[in-house]
Amino acid sequence: MTSTNHYTALLPHTPHTAALAQDFISSVLSVWGIDGAESDCHETLSALLNQADPVARSTVQVSIERLPEGIVRIEITPGATQTRLGILGNRGP
């Protein structure tokens, strides 16, 4: 699912998943013009991925949503089967 305030990516669950997810999150934050939140988001993302690691799955869905009042929500779904990837880009206001 991709909209102005919600992006989702389906990533392979490999040793490089965290780096791919961090790049995805950084790209979305850049599209939204949110500066200075990357380190907090990357820490949250790493914690969520560490919790997902014991569940051996072939894919991980990473979602980021911009909520009112400057809140950013990150969600990790191990073993997701979504086939559409989020496309990054500015869709306007």
Coordinates of C-alpha atoms in Angstrom, one line a residue:
M1 CA 0.0 0.0 0.0
T2 CA 1.4 3.4 -1.0
S3 CA -0.2 6.8 -0.4
T4 CA 1.1 10.2 0.5
N5 CA 1.3 9.3 4.2
H6 CA 1.9 5.5 4.1
Y7 CA 4.6 3.5 2.3
T8 CA 5.2 -0.2 2.3
A9 CA 8.1 -2.3 1.0
L10 CA 8.3 -6.1 0.8
L11 CA 11.9 -7.2 1.4
P12 CA 13.7 -10.5 1.4
H13 CA 14.6 -11.7 4.9
T14 CA 18.4 -12.0 4.6
P15 CA 21.4 -10.7 6.7
H16 CA 21.0 -7.5 4.7
T17 CA 17.4 -6.8 5.5
A18 CA 18.1 -4.2 8.2
A19 CA 20.3 -2.2 5.8
L20 CA 17.6 -2.4 3.0
A21 CA 14.9 -1.4 5.5
Q22 CA 17.0 1.5 6.8
D23 CA 17.5 2.8 3.2
F24 CA 13.8 2.5 2.6
I25 CA 12.9 4.4 5.8
S26 CA 15.5 7.1 5.1
S27 CA 14.1 7.6 1.6
V28 CA 10.5 8.0 2.9
L29 CA 11.6 10.4 5.6
S30 CA 13.4 12.4 2.9
V31 CA 10.3 12.5 0.7
W32 CA 8.3 13.8 3.7
G33 CA 11.0 16.4 4.5
I34 CA 11.5 15.0 8.0
D35 CA 15.1 15.7 9.1
G36 CA 16.7 14.5 12.3
A37 CA 14.5 11.5 12.8
E38 CA 16.5 8.9 11.0
S39 CA 18.5 7.7 14.0
D40 CA 15.4 7.2 16.2
C41 CA 13.6 5.5 13.3
H42 CA 16.6 3.2 12.6
E43 CA 16.8 2.3 16.3
T44 CA 13.1 1.4 16.3
L45 CA 13.5 -0.5 13.1
S46 CA 16.5 -2.5 14.4
A47 CA 14.6 -3.4 17.5
L48 CA 11.6 -4.6 15.5
L49 CA 13.7 -6.6 13.1
N50 CA 15.5 -8.2 16.0
Q51 CA 12.2 -9.3 17.4
A52 CA 11.2 -10.7 14.1
D53 CA 14.5 -12.7 13.6
P54 CA 13.4 -15.8 15.6
V55 CA 10.5 -16.3 13.2
A56 CA 12.4 -17.6 10.2
R57 CA 10.5 -16.2 7.2
S58 CA 11.5 -15.6 3.6
T59 CA 10.1 -12.0 3.5
V60 CA 9.6 -9.0 5.8
Q61 CA 7.1 -6.2 5.1
V62 CA 8.3 -2.8 6.3
S63 CA 5.6 -0.1 6.6
I64 CA 6.0 3.5 7.6
E65 CA 3.1 5.9 8.2
R66 CA 3.1 9.6 8.9
L67 CA 0.4 10.4 11.5
P68 CA -0.9 13.7 12.7
E69 CA 1.2 15.8 15.1
G70 CA 4.6 14.7 13.6
I71 CA 4.3 11.0 14.7
V72 CA 5.9 8.4 12.5
R73 CA 4.8 4.8 12.9
I74 CA 7.0 1.9 11.7
E75 CA 5.6 -1.6 11.4
I76 CA 7.4 -4.9 10.6
T77 CA 5.5 -8.0 9.4
P78 CA 7.6 -11.1 9.1
G79 CA 6.5 -13.6 6.4
A80 CA 4.3 -11.1 4.5
T81 CA 3.0 -12.2 1.1
Q82 CA 2.2 -8.8 -0.3
T83 CA 3.2 -8.7 -4.0
R84 CA 3.1 -5.0 -4.6
L85 CA 6.1 -2.9 -3.5
G86 CA 5.8 0.7 -2.3
I87 CA 7.0 3.2 -4.9
L88 CA 8.7 6.2 -3.4
G89 CA 8.0 9.6 -4.8
N90 CA 6.4 12.9 -4.0
R91 CA 2.8 12.8 -4.9
G92 CA 2.2 16.4 -4.0
P93 CA 0.5 18.0 -1.0

